[in-house]
JSON list of C-alpha atoms in Angstrom, two decimals:
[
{"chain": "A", "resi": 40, "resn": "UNK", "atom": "CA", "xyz": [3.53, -64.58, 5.12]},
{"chain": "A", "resi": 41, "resn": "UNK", "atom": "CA", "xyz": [5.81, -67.03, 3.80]},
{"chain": "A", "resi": 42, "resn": "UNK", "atom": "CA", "xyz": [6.16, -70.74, 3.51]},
{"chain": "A", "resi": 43, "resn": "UNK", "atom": "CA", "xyz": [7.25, -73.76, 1.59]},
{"chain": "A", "resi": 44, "resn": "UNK", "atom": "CA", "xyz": [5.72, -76.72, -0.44]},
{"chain": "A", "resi": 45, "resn": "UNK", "atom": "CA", "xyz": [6.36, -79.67, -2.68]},
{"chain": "A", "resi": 46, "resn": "UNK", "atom": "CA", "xyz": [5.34, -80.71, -6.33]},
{"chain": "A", "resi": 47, "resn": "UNK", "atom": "CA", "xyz": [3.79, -84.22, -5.69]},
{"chain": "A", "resi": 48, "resn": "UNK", "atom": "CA", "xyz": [3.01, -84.64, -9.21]},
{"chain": "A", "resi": 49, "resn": "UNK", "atom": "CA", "xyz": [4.04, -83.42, -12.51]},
{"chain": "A", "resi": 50, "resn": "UNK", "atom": "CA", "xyz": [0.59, -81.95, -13.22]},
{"chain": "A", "resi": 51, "resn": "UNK", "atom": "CA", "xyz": [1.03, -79.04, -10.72]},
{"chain": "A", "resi": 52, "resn": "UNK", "atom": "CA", "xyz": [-0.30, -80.63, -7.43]},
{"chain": "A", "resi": 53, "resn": "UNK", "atom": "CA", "xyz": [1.39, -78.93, -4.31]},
{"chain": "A", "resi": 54, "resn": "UNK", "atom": "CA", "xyz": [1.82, -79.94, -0.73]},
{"chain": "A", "resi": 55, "resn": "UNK", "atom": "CA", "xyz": [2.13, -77.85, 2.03]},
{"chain": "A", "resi": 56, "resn": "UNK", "atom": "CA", "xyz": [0.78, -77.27, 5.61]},
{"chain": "A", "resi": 57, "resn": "UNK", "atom": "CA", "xyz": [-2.08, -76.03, 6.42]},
{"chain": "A", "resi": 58, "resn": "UNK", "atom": "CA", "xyz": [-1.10, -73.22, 8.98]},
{"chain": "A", "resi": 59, "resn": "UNK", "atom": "CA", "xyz": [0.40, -71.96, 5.54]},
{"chain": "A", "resi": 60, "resn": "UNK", "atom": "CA", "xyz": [-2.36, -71.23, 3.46]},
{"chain": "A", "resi": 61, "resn": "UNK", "atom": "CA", "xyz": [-5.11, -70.94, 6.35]},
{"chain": "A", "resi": 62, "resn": "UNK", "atom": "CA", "xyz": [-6.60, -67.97, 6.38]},
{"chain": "A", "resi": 63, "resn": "UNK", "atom": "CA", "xyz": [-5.02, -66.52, 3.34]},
{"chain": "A", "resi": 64, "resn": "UNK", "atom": "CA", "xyz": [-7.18, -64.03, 0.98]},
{"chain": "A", "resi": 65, "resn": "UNK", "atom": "CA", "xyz": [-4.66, -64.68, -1.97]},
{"chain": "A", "resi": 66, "resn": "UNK", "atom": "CA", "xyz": [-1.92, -67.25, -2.14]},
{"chain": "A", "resi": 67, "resn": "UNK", "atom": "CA", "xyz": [0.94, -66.91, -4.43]},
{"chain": "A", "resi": 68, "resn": "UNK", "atom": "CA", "xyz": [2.90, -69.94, -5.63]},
{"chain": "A", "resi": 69, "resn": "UNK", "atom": "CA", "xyz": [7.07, -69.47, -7.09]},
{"chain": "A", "resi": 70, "resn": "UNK", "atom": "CA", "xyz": [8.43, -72.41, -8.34]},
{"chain": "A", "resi": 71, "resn": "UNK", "atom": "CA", "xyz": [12.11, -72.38, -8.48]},
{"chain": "A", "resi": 72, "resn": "UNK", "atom": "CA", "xyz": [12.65, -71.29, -11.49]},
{"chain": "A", "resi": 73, "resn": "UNK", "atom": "CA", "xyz": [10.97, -68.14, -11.36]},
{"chain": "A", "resi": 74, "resn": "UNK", "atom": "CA", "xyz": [7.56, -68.86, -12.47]},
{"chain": "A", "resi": 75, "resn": "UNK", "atom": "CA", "xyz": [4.39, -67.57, -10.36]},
{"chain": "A", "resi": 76, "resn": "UNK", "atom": "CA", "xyz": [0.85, -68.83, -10.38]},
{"chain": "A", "resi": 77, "resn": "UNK", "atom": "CA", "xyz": [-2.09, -67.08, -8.41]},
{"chain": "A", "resi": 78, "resn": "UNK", "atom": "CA", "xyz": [-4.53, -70.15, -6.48]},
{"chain": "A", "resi": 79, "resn": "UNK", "atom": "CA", "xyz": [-7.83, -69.26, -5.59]},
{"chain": "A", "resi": 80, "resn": "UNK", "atom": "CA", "xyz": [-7.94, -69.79, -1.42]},
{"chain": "A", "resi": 81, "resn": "UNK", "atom": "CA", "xyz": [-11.34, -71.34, -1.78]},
{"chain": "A", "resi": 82, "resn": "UNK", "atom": "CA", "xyz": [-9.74, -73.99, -4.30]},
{"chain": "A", "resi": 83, "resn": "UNK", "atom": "CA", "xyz": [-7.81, -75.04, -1.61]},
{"chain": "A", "resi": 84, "resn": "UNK", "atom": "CA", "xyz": [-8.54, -78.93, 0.00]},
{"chain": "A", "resi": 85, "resn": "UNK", "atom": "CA", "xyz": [-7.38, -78.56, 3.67]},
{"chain": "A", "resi": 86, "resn": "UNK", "atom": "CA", "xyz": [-6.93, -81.02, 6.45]},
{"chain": "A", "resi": 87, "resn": "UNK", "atom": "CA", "xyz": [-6.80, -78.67, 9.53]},
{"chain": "A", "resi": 88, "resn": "UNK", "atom": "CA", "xyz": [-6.37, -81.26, 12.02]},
{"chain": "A", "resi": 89, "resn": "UNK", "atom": "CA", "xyz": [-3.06, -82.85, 10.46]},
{"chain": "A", "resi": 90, "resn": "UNK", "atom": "CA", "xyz": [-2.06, -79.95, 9.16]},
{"chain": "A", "resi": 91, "resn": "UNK", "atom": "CA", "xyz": [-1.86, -80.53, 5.48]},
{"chain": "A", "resi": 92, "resn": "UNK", "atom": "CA", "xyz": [-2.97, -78.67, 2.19]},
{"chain": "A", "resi": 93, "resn": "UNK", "atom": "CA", "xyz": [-2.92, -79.39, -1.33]},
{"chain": "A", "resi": 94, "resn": "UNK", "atom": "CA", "xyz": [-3.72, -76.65, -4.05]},
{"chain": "A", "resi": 95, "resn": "UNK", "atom": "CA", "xyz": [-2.85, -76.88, -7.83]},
{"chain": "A", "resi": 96, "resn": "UNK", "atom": "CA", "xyz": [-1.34, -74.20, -9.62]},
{"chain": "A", "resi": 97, "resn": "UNK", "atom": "CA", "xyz": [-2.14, -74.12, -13.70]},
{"chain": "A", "resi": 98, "resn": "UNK", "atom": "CA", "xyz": [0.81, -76.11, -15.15]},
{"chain": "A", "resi": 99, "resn": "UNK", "atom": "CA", "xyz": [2.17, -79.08, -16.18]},
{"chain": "A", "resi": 100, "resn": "UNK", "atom": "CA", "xyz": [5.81, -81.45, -16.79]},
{"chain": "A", "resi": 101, "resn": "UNK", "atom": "CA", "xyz": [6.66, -79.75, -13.36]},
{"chain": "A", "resi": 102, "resn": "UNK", "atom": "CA", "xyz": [9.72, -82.12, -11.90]},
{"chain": "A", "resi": 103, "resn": "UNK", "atom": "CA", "xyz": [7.54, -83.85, -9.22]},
{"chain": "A", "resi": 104, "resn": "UNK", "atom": "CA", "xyz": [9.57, -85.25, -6.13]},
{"chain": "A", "resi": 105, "resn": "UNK", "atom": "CA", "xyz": [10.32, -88.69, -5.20]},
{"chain": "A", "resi": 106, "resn": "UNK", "atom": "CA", "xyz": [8.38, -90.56, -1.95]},
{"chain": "A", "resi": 107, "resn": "UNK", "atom": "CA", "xyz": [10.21, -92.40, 0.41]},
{"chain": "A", "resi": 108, "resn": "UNK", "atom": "CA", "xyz": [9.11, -94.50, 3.21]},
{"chain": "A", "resi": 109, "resn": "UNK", "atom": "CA", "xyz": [9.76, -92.71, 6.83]},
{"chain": "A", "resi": 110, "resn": "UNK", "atom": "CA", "xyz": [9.11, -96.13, 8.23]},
{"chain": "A", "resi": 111, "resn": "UNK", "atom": "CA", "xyz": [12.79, -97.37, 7.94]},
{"chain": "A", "resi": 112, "resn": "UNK", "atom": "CA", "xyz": [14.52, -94.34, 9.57]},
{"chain": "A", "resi": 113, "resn": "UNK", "atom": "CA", "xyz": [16.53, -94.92, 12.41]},
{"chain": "A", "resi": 114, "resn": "UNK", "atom": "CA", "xyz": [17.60, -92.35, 15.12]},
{"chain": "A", "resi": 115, "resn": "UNK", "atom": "CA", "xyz": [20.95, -90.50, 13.28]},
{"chain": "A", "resi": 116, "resn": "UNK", "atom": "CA", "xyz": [19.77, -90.89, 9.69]},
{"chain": "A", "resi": 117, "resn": "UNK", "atom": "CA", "xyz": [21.49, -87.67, 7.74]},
{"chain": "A", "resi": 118, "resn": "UNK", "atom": "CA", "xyz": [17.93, -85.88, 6.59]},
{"chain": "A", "resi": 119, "resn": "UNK", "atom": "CA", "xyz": [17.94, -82.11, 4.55]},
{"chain": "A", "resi": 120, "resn": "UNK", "atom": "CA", "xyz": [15.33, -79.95, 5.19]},
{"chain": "A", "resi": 121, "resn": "UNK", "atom": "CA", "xyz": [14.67, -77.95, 1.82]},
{"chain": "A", "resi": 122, "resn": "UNK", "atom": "CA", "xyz": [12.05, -74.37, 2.04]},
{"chain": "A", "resi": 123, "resn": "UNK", "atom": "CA", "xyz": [11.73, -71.03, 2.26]},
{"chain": "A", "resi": 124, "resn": "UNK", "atom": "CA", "xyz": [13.23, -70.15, 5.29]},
{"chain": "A", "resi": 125, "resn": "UNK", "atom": "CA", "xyz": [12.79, -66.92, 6.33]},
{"chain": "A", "resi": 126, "resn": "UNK", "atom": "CA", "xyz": [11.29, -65.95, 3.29]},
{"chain": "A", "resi": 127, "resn": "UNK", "atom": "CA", "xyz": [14.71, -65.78, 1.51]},
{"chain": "A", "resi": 128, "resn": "UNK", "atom": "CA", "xyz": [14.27, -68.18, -1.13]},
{"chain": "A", "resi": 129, "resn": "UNK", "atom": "CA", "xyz": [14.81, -71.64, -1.36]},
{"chain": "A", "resi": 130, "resn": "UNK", "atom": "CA", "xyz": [17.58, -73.49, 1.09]},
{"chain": "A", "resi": 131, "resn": "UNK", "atom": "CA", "xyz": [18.63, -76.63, 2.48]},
{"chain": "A", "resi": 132, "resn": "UNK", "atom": "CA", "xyz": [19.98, -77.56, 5.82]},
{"chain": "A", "resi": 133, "resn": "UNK", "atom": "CA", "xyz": [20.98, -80.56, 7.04]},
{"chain": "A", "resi": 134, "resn": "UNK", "atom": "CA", "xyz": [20.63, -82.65, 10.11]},
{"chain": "A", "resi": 135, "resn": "UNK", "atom": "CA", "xyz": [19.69, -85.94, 11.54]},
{"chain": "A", "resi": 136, "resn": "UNK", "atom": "CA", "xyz": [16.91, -87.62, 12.93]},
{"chain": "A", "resi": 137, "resn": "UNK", "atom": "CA", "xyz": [16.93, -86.70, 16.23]},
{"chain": "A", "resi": 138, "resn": "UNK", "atom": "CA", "xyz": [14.12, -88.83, 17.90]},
{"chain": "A", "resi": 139, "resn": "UNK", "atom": "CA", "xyz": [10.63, -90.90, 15.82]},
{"chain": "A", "resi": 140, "resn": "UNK", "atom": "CA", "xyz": [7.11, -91.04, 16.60]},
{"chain": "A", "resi": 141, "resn": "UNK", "atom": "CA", "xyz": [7.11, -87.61, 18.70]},
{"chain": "A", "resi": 142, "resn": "UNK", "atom": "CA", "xyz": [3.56, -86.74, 20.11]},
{"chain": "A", "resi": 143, "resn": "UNK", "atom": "CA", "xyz": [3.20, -82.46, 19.87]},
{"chain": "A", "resi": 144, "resn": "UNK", "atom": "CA", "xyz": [0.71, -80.26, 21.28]},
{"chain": "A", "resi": 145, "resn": "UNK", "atom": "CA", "xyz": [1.13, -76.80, 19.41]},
{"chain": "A", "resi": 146, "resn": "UNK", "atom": "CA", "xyz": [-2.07, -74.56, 19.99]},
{"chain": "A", "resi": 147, "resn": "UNK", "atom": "CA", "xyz": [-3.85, -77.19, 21.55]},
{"chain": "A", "resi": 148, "resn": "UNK", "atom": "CA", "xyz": [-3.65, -79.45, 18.44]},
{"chain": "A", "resi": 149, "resn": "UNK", "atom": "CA", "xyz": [-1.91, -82.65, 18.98]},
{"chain": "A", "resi": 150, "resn": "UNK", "atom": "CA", "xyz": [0.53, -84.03, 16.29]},
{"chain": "A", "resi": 151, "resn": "UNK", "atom": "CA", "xyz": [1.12, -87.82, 16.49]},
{"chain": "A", "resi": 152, "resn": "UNK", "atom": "CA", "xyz": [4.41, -89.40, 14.55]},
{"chain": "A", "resi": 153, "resn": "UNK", "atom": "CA", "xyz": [6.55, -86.46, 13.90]},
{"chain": "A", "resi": 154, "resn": "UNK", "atom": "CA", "xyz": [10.17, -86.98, 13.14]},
{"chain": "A", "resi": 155, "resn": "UNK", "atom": "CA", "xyz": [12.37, -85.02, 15.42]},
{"chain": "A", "resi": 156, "resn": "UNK", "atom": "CA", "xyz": [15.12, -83.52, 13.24]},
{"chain": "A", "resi": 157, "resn": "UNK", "atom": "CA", "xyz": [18.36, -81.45, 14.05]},
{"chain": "A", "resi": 158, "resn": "UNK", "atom": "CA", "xyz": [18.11, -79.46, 10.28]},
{"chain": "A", "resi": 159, "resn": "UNK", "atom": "CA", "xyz": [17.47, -76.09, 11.28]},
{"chain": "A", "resi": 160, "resn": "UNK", "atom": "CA", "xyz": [13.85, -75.46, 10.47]},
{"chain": "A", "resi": 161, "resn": "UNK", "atom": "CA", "xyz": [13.10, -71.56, 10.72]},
{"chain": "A", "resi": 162, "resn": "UNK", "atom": "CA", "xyz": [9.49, -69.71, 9.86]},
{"chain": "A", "resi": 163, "resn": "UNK", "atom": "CA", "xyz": [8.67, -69.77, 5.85]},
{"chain": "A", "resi": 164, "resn": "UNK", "atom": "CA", "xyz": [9.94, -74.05, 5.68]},
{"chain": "A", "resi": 165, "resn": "UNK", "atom": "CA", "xyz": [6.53, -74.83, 6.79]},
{"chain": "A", "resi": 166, "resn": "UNK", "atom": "CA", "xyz": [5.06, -77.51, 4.41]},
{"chain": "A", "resi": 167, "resn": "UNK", "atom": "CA", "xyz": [8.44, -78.02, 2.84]},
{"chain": "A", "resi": 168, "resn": "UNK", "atom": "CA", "xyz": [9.90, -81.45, 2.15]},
{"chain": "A", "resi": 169, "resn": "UNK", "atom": "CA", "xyz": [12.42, -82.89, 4.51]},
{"chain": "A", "resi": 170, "resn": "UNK", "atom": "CA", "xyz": [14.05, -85.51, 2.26]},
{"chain": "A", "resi": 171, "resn": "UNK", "atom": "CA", "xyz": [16.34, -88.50, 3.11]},
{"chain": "A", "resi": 172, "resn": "UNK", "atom": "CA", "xyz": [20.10, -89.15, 1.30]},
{"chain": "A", "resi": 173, "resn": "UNK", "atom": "CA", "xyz": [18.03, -91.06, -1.64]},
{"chain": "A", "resi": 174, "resn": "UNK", "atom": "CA", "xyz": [16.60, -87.05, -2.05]},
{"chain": "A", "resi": 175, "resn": "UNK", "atom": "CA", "xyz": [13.16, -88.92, -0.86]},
{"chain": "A", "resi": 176, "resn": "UNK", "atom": "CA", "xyz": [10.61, -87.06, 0.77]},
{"chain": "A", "resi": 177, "resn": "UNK", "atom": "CA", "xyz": [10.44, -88.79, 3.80]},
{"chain": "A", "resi": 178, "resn": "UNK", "atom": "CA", "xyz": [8.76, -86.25, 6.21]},
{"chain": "A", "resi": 179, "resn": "UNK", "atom": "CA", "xyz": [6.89, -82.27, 5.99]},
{"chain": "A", "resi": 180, "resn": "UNK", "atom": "CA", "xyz": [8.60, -79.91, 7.85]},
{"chain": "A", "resi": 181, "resn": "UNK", "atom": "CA", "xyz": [5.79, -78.38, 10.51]},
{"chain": "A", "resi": 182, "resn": "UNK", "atom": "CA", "xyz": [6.99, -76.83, 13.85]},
{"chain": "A", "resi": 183, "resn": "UNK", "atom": "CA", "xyz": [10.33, -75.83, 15.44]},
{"chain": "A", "resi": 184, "resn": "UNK", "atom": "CA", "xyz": [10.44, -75.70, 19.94]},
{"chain": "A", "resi": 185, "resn": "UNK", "atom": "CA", "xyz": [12.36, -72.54, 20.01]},
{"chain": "A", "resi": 186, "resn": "UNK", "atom": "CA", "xyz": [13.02, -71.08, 23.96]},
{"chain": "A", "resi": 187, "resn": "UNK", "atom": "CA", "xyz": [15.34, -70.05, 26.54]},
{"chain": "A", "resi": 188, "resn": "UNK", "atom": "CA", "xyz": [17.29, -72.81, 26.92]},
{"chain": "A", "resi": 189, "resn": "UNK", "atom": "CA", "xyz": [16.44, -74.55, 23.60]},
{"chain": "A", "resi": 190, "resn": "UNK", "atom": "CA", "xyz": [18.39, -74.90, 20.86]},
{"chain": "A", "resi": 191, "resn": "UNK", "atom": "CA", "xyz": [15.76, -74.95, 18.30]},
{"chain": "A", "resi": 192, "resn": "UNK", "atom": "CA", "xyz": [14.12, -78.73, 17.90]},
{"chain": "A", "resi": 193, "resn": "UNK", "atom": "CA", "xyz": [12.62, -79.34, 14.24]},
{"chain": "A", "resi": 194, "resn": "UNK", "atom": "CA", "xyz": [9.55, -81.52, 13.52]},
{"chain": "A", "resi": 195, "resn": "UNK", "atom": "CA", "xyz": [7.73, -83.15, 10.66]},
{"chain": "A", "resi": 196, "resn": "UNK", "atom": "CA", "xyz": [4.83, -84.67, 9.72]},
{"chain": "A", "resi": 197, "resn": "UNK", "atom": "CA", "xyz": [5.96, -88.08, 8.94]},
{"chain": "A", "resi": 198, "resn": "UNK", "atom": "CA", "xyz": [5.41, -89.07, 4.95]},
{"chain": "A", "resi": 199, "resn": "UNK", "atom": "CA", "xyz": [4.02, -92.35, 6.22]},
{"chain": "A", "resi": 200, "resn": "UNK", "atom": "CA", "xyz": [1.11, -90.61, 8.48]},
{"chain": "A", "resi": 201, "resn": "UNK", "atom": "CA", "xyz": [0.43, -87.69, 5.76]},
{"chain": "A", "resi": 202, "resn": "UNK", "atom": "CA", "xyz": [0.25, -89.64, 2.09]},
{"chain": "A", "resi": 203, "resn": "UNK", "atom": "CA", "xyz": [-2.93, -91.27, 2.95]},
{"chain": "A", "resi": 204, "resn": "UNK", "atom": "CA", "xyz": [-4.49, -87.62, 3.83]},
{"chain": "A", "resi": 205, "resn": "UNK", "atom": "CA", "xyz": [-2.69, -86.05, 1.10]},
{"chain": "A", "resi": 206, "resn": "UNK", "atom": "CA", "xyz": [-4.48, -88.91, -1.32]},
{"chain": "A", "resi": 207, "resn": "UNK", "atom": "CA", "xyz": [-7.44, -87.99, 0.33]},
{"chain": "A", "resi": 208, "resn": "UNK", "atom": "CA", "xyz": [-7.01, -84.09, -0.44]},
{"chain": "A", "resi": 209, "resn": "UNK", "atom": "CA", "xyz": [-6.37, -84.74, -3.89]},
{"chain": "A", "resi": 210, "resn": "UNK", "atom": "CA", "xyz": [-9.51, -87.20, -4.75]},
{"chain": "A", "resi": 211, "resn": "UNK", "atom": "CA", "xyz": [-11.72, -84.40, -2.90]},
{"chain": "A", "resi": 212, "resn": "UNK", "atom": "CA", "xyz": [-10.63, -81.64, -5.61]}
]
């Protein structure tokens, strides 16, 4: 499979969900540039519940992003979702903050304070960084509502909810 992820530091941290990597016998990182590191799937520190995964691929000087703080959005805020969607390499679409502090039940697990967002989110931008006009991460793309009769509804993990878990990942490598 396919998915998306973020440098959170310049010494080759990554972010990404954990419906990503779970499971996985071999994951595969590709920065941007080109570049491709192997991670061992037992290195990985996971956070099944919330959805979240850190691994660390062998380099360093990466260009790590920028946090922001997903408690000041407001309803309309312009947002870009930036991944791997569809596997094709990496995009961005835009949208807006459709709706805050969205409760989700997706296989019977229950996400609290997702940010609704109109930026079309397709499979492979799991775990990808949805960033604010600042080019903040602000929220981690996780789950599109696609169905008759709906026009495809894009959540993420709010930065707010997920940093202290992410912090948490990291000091248990």
């Amino acid at each position: 499979g396919a998915g998306s992820g973020w440098i959170i530091d310049e010494n080759g941290t990554i972010v990404t969900n954990n419906h990503v990597i779970a499971g996985a016998k071999s994951i595969r990182v590709t920065l941007d540039d080109g570049r491709t590191f192997m991670v061992d799937p037992n290195a990985v520190a996971a956070d099944p519940i919330n959805d979240l995964a850190i691994l660390k691929i062998d380099a360093d000087n990466l260009p790590a992003v920028d946090i922001g703080d997903s408690s000041v959005l407001r309803v309309g805020d312009w947002l870009v979702a930036i991944g791997n969607s569809l596997g094709l390499g990496v995009s961005a679409k835009e949208g807006i903050v459709s709706r805050l502090h969205v409760s989700l039940t997706v296989e019977g697990q229950t996400l609290d304070n997702l940010i609704e967002t109109s930026a079309a989110i397709n499979p492979g931008n799991s775990g990808g960084p949805l960033v604010n006009m600042k080019g903040e991460v602000i929220g981690i793309t996780n789950v599109k509502i696609a169905s008759i009769g709906v026009e495809g509804l894009g959540y993420a993990i709010s930065i707010n909810e997920a940093i202290p878990i992410i912090e948490g990942l990291i000091a248990s490598e």
